[in-house]
XYZ file of C-alpha atoms in Angstrom:
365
model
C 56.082 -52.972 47.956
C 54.922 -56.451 47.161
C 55.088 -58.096 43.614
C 55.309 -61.300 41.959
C 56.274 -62.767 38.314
C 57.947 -64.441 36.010
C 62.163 -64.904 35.461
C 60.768 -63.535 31.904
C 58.731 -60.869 32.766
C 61.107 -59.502 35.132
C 64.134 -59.662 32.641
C 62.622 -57.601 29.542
C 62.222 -54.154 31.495
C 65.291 -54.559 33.264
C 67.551 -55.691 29.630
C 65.732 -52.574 27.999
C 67.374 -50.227 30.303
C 70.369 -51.159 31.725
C 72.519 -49.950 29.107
C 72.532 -46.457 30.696
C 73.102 -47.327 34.030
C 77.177 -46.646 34.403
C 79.334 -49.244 36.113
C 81.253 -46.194 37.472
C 79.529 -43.578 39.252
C 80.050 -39.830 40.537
C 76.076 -40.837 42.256
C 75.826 -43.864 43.958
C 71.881 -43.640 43.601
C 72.808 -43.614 39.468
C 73.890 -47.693 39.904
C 70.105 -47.859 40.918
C 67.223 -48.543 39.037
C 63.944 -46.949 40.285
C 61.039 -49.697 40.560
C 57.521 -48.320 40.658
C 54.541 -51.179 40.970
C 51.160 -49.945 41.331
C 47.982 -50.781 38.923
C 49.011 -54.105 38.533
C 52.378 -52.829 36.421
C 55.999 -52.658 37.254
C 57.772 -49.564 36.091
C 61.754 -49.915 35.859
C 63.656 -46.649 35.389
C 67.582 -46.053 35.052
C 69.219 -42.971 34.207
C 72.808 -41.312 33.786
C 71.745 -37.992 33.760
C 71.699 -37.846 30.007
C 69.519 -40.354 29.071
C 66.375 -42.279 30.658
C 64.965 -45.136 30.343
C 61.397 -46.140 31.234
C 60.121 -50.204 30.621
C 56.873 -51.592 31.780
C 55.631 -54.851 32.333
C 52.758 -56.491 33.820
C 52.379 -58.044 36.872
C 51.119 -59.372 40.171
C 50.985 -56.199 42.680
C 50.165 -57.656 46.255
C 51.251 -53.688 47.661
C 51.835 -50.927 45.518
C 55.262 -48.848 45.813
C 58.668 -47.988 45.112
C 61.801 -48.262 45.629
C 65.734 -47.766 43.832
C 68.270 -51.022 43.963
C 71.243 -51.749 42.541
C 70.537 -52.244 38.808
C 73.079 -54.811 37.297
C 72.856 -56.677 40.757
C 69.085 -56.765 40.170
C 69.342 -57.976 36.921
C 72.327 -60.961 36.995
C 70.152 -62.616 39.744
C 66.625 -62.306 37.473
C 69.201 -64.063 34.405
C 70.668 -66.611 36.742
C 67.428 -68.213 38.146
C 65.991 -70.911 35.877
C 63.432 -70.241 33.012
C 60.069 -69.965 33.833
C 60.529 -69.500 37.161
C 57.967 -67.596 39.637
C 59.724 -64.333 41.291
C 57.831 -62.870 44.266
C 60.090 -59.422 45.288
C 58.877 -57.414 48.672
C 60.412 -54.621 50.296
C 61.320 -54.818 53.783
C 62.951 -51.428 55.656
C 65.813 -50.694 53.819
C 66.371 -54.092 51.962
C 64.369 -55.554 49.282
C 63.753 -59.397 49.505
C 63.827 -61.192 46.160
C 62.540 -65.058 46.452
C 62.600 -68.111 43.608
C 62.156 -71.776 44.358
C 64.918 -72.367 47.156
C 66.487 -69.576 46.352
C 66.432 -65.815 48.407
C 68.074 -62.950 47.672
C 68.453 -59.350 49.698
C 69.106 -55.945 48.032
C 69.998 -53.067 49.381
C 67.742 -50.082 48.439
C 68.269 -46.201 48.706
C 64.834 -43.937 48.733
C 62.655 -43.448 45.572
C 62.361 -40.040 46.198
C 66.545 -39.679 46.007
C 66.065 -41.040 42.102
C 66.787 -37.982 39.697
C 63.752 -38.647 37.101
C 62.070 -36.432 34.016
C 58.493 -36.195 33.507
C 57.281 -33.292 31.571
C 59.520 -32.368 28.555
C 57.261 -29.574 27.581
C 57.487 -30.613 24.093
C 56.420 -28.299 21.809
C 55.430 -30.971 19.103
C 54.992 -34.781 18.444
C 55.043 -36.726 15.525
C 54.211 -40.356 15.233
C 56.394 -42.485 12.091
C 57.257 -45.722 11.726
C 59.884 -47.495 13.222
C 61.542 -48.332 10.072
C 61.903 -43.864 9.036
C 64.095 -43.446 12.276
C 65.986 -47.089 12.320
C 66.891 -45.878 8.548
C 68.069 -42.005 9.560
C 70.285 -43.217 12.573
C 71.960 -45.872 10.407
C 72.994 -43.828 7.114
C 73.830 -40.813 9.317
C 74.939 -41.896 13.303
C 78.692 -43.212 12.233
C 79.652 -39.486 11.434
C 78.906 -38.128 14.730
C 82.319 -36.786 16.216
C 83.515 -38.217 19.474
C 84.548 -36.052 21.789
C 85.325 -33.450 20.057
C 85.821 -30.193 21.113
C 82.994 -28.496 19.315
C 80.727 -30.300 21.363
C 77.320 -29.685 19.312
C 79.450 -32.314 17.185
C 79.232 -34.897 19.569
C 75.605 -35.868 18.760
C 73.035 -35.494 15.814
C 70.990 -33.424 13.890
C 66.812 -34.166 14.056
C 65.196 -31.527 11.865
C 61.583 -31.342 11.075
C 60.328 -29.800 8.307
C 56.679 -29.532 6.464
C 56.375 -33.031 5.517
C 60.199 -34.794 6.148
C 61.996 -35.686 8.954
C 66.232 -35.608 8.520
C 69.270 -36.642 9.928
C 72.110 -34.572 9.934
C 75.415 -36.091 11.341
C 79.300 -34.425 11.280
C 82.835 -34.870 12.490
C 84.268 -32.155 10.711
C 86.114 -34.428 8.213
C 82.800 -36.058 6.936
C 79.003 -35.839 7.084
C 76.553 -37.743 6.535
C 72.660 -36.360 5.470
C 69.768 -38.330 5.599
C 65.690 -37.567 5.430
C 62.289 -39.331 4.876
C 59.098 -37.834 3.720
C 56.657 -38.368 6.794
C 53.115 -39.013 5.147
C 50.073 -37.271 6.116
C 52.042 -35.212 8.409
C 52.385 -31.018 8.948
C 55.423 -30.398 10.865
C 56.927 -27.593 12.234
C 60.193 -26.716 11.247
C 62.527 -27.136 14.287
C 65.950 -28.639 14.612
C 67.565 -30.393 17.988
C 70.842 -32.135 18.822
C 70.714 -35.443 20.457
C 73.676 -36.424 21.915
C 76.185 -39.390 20.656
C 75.159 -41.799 23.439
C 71.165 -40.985 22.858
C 71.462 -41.995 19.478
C 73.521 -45.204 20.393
C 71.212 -45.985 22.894
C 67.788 -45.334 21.049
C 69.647 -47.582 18.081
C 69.870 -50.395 20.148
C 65.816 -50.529 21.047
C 64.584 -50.004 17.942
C 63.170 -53.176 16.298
C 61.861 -51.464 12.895
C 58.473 -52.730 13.373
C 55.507 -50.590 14.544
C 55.015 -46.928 15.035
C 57.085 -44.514 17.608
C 56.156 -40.909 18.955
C 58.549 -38.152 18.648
C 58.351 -35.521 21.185
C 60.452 -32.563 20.782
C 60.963 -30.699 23.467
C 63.250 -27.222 24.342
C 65.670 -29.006 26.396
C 64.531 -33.032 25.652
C 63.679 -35.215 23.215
C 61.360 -38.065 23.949
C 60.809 -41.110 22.078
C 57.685 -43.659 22.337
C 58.077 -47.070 21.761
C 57.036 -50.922 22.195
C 56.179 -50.429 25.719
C 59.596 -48.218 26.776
C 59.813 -44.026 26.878
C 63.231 -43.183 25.958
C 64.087 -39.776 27.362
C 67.520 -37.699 26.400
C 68.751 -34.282 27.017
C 69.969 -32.030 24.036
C 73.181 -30.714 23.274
C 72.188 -26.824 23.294
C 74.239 -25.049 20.956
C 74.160 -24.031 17.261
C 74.816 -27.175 14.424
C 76.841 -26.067 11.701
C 74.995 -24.822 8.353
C 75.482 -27.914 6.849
C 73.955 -26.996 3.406
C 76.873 -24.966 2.434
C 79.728 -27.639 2.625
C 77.662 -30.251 0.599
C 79.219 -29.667 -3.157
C 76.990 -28.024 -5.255
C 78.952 -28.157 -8.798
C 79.076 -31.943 -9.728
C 80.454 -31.817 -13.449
C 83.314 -34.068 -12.639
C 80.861 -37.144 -11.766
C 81.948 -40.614 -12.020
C 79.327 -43.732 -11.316
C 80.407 -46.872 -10.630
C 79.856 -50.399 -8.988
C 79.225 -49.741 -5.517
C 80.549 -53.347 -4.606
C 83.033 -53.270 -7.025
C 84.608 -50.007 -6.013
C 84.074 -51.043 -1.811
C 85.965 -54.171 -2.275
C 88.613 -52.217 -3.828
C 89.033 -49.813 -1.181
C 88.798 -52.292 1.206
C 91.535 -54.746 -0.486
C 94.183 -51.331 -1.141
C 93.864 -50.054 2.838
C 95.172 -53.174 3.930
C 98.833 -51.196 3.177
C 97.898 -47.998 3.850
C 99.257 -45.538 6.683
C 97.749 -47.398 10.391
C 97.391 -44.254 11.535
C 95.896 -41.885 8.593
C 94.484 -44.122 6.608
C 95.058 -42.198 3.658
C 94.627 -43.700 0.144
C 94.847 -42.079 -3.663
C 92.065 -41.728 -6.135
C 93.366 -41.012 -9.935
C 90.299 -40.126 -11.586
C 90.371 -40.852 -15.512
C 88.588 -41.699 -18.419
C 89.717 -45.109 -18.728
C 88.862 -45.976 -15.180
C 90.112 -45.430 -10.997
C 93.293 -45.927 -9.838
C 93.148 -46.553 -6.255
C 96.843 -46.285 -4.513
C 98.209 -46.461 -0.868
C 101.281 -46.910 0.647
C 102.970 -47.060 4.675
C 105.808 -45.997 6.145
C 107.368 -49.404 5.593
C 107.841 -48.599 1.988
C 104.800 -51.161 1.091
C 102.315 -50.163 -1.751
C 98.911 -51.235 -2.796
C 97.577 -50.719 -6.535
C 94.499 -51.450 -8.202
C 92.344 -50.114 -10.793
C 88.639 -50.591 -11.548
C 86.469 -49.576 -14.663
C 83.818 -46.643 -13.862
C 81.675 -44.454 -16.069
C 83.746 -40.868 -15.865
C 82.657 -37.248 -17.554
C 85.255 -34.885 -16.718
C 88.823 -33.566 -16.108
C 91.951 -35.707 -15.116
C 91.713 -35.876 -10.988
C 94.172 -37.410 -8.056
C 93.007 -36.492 -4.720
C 93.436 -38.345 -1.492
C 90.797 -39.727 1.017
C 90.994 -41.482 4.597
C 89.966 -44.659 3.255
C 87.384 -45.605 6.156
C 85.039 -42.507 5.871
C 84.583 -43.522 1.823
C 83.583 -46.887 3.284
C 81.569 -46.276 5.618
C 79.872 -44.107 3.260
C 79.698 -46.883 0.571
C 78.793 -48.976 3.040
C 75.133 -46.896 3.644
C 74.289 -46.839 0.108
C 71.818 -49.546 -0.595
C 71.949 -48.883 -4.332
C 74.527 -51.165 -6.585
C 75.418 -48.077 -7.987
C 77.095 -44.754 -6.768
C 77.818 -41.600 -8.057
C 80.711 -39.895 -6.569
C 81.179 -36.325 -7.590
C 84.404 -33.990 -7.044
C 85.183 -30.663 -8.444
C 89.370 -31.127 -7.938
C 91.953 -32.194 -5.794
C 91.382 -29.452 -3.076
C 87.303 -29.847 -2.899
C 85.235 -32.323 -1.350
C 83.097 -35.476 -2.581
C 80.095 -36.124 -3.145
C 78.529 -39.849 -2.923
C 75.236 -40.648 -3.235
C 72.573 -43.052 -5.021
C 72.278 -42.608 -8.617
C 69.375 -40.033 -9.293
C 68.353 -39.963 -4.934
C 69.157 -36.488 -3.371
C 67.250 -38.764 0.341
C 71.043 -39.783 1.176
C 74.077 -37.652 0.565
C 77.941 -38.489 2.171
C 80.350 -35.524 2.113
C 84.001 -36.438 2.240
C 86.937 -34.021 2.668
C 90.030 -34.792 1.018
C 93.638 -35.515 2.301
C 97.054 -34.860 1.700
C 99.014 -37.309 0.815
């Protein structure tokens, strides 16, 4: 293998992938990253076994081949050499020799064909969408996802395809989070996968909103398209929970008010709540919210705000940072937060929008 390039050129593949290569490993050949050149392009790889990462980028191939070195090694030297400067990278035995300027640098390399890599997903459908329908599912659902949890089909998130929408389904047990976009001109198939937590993370961070992205699903994959990388991650097989039955159907008690207004509330009361819980009192009148907490040191937060409310006289208690986070999502300025009594859960979503729905469970206080 013989290549030259640019600092630059070099540094985008290897900065779109390195966030799944592991800094500890049960696989030594899993610190790698596999580097392909042939056809005048360099493919970079890196993979944990869960997730992989493909990135491409054109360059000068004197001698087409490939070869696995040490990823984060590979990368620190591309970011320390000055900007602009000309890289020429050959592969010598079992070292690969990377050259700037005055400078020379020597890698060592394990074999290609060691590199644990996934080609065909078999997927049994693709859909192309814009960048901004999935950058807009993973944010108002992906902060529900359990972690670690011993239900481990909660560890990840829901993709479902139906005829024309694409949703996000995301649960901890405590919470969840619902989320779905009409996909124009489309047909789908219904099907639903799980992608695991550290998928979604990882596809979050390389999507830019802008331009289009190809979904593939597959029966044991997902794939994902995009700006010149192939995202690749394993599912979590196993049965989600039928989520349509814990969001609240009955929303008579239904109060609206100033999402703002009511977040900076919250926010300003859990500075005394319990550390630990979290936990903080809604009492749900007529004339307005009363929003209480109090710790173990015998401190105590109060404060009420005004709210349009149709219904019977509620207290019920909430950990504090799922209502934000929730409140958070909303892009509306106002929300509607529906709850049946003390026992059931909530309901928040945009006023008159069924696209985005947050479940809370309550608390005991």
């Amino acid at each position: 293998m013989k290549l030259s390039a640019t600092r630059e050129t070099l540094l985008k593949p290897l900065q779109a992938v390195i966030g799944v290569v592991e800094r500890r490993q049960t696989m030594p050949i899993l610190a790698n990253v596999l580097l392909v050149a042939k056809n005048g392009q360099l493919a970079v790889t890196a993979t944990d076994l869960e997730v992989e990462l493909v990135a491409s980028a054109d360059v000068e191939v004197d001698t087409a081949g490939e070869v696995t070195v040490p990823g984060r090694k590979l990368l620190d030297i591309c970011r320390a050499l000055p900007d602009k400067a000309n890289v020429s990278i050959s592969q010598s035995g079992e070292k690969l020799s990377i050259r700037s300027g005055r400078s020379k640098f020597s890698l060592t390399t394990l074999p290609a064909a060691e590199f644990p890599t996934v080609e065909d997903i078999n997927s049994s459908q693709t859909v192309e969408v814009p960048q901004s329908i999935l950058v807009r599912l993973l944010e108002k659902t992906h902060f529900s996802m359990a972690q670690q949890d011993v239900r481990y089909y909660l560890n990840g998130l829901l993709l479902e395809t139906g005829d024309k929408f694409l949703r996000a389904v995301a649960t901890d047990g405590h919470r969840l989070a619902l989320c779905q976009q009409e996909v124009i001109g489309a047909k789908l198939s219904e099907q639903q996968v799980i992608v695991p937590r550290k998928g979604v993370l990882e596809l979050q961070r390389l999507l830019s909103g802008e331009g289009a992205v190809a979904l593939e699903f597959g029966s044991n994959h997902i794939r994902v398209q995009l700006d010149g990388i192939r995202f690749t991650s394993k599912l979590i097989d196993g049965k989600f929970p039928e989520y349509e039955r814990v969001i609240p159907q009955d929303t008579s008690n239904q109060l609206s008010a100033d999402r703002l207004l009511l977040r900076n509330a919250l926010q300003r009361t859990a500075i005394l709540s319990n550390e630990k819980y979290r936990g903080i009192r809604l009492v749900i009148r007529d004339s307005g919210v009363m929003i209480q907490a109090h710790n173990p040191e015998q401190e105590e937060a109060e404060e009420e705000i005004e709210v349009a409310y149709s219904g019977a006289d509620i207290e019920i208690g909430f950990n504090v940072n799922y209502l934000l986070d929730a409140l958070g999502a909303i892009e509306a300025d106002q929300v509607t937060f529906s709850v049946q009594d003390s026992n059931s859960s909530c309901l928040l979503r945009e006023p008159d929008s069924d696209d985005t729905r947050f479940v809370v469970m309550p608390m005991r206080l």
